[in-house]
mmCIF file of C-alpha atoms in Angstrom:
data_model
loop_
_atom_site.group_PDB
_atom_site.id
_atom_site.type_symbol
_atom_site.label_atom_id
_atom_site.label_comp_id
_atom_site.label_asym_id
_atom_site.label_seq_id
_atom_site.Cartn_x
_atom_site.Cartn_y
_atom_site.Cartn_z
ATOM 1 C CA MET A 11 -46.020 36.584 -56.255
ATOM 2 C CA VAL A 12 -43.587 33.699 -56.822
ATOM 3 C CA ARG A 13 -40.283 34.443 -58.497
ATOM 4 C CA ALA A 14 -38.649 31.970 -60.707
ATOM 5 C CA LEU A 15 -34.861 31.502 -60.234
ATOM 6 C CA VAL A 16 -33.306 32.450 -63.634
ATOM 7 C CA ARG A 17 -29.812 31.517 -64.208
ATOM 8 C CA PRO A 18 -27.984 33.549 -66.839
ATOM 9 C CA GLU A 19 -26.895 31.336 -69.722
ATOM 10 C CA PRO A 20 -23.194 31.264 -70.506
ATOM 11 C CA PRO A 21 -22.048 33.148 -73.483
ATOM 12 C CA ALA A 22 -22.019 31.126 -76.743
ATOM 13 C CA MET A 23 -18.311 32.003 -77.259
ATOM 14 C CA LEU A 24 -15.579 32.220 -74.613
ATOM 15 C CA THR A 25 -12.101 33.690 -74.767
ATOM 16 C CA VAL A 26 -8.977 31.653 -74.028
ATOM 17 C CA ARG A 27 -8.678 33.586 -70.742
ATOM 18 C CA GLU A 28 -12.280 32.624 -69.799
ATOM 19 C CA VAL A 29 -11.765 28.889 -70.479
ATOM 20 C CA ALA A 30 -8.435 29.002 -68.562
ATOM 21 C CA GLY A 31 -10.269 30.405 -65.605
ATOM 22 C CA GLU A 32 -13.017 27.716 -65.909
ATOM 23 C CA LEU A 33 -10.458 25.006 -66.023
ATOM 24 C CA ALA A 34 -8.190 26.571 -63.561
ATOM 25 C CA VAL A 35 -5.246 26.160 -65.810
ATOM 26 C CA CYS A 36 -2.879 28.704 -67.472
ATOM 27 C CA ARG A 37 -3.602 29.982 -71.017
ATOM 28 C CA SER A 38 -0.809 28.079 -72.569
ATOM 29 C CA THR A 39 -2.478 24.896 -71.397
ATOM 30 C CA VAL A 40 -5.700 26.107 -73.194
ATOM 31 C CA TYR A 41 -3.689 26.634 -76.325
ATOM 32 C CA ALA A 42 -2.233 23.170 -76.001
ATOM 33 C CA LEU A 43 -5.813 21.734 -75.789
ATOM 34 C CA LEU A 44 -6.775 23.599 -78.966
ATOM 35 C CA GLU A 45 -3.657 22.302 -80.872
ATOM 36 C CA ARG A 46 -4.440 18.718 -79.952
ATOM 37 C CA GLY A 47 -7.975 19.189 -81.047
ATOM 38 C CA GLU A 48 -9.431 18.543 -77.610
ATOM 39 C CA LEU A 49 -11.343 21.934 -77.704
ATOM 40 C CA GLU A 50 -12.867 23.406 -80.775
ATOM 41 C CA ARG A 51 -11.748 26.933 -81.902
ATOM 42 C CA VAL A 52 -13.502 29.639 -83.935
ATOM 43 C CA TRP A 53 -11.351 32.406 -85.476
ATOM 44 C CA VAL A 54 -12.748 35.910 -85.082
ATOM 45 C CA TRP A 55 -11.437 38.141 -87.752
ATOM 46 C CA VAL A 56 -12.075 41.317 -85.983
ATOM 47 C CA GLY A 57 -9.124 41.564 -83.679
ATOM 48 C CA ARG A 58 -7.900 38.243 -84.925
ATOM 49 C CA SER A 59 -8.623 36.394 -81.933
ATOM 50 C CA ILE A 60 -9.762 32.997 -80.925
ATOM 51 C CA ARG A 61 -13.140 32.091 -79.408
ATOM 52 C CA ILE A 62 -14.127 28.637 -77.889
ATOM 53 C CA PRO A 63 -17.729 27.532 -78.218
ATOM 54 C CA SER A 64 -19.218 26.953 -74.709
ATOM 55 C CA ALA A 65 -20.579 23.703 -76.072
ATOM 56 C CA SER A 66 -17.056 22.608 -76.735
ATOM 57 C CA LEU A 67 -16.014 23.326 -73.287
ATOM 58 C CA GLU A 68 -19.058 21.590 -71.864
ATOM 59 C CA ALA A 69 -18.302 18.399 -74.005
ATOM 60 C CA PHE A 70 -14.666 18.522 -72.849
ATOM 61 C CA LEU A 71 -15.702 18.589 -69.233
ATOM 62 C CA ALA A 72 -18.309 15.854 -69.963
ATOM 63 C CA ARG A 73 -15.476 13.610 -71.168
ATOM 64 C CA GLY A 74 -13.797 13.916 -67.803
ATOM 65 C CA ARG A 75 -10.547 15.369 -69.060
ATOM 66 C CA ARG A 76 -9.150 18.220 -66.995
#
């Protein structure tokens, strides 16, 4: 039997902490990127928190801005 390598897909929405970890920066840098509009944000009303769509992070990385 041949097994296919299955990579788990990243979650559709990431926390500020997760994005900071991916970019290897502090959370305040992520908040600055959100304020400048370089990353898209989605407000989650339960818990009043911010989530960043993984597509937004991928687009940011594709632009070569770290």
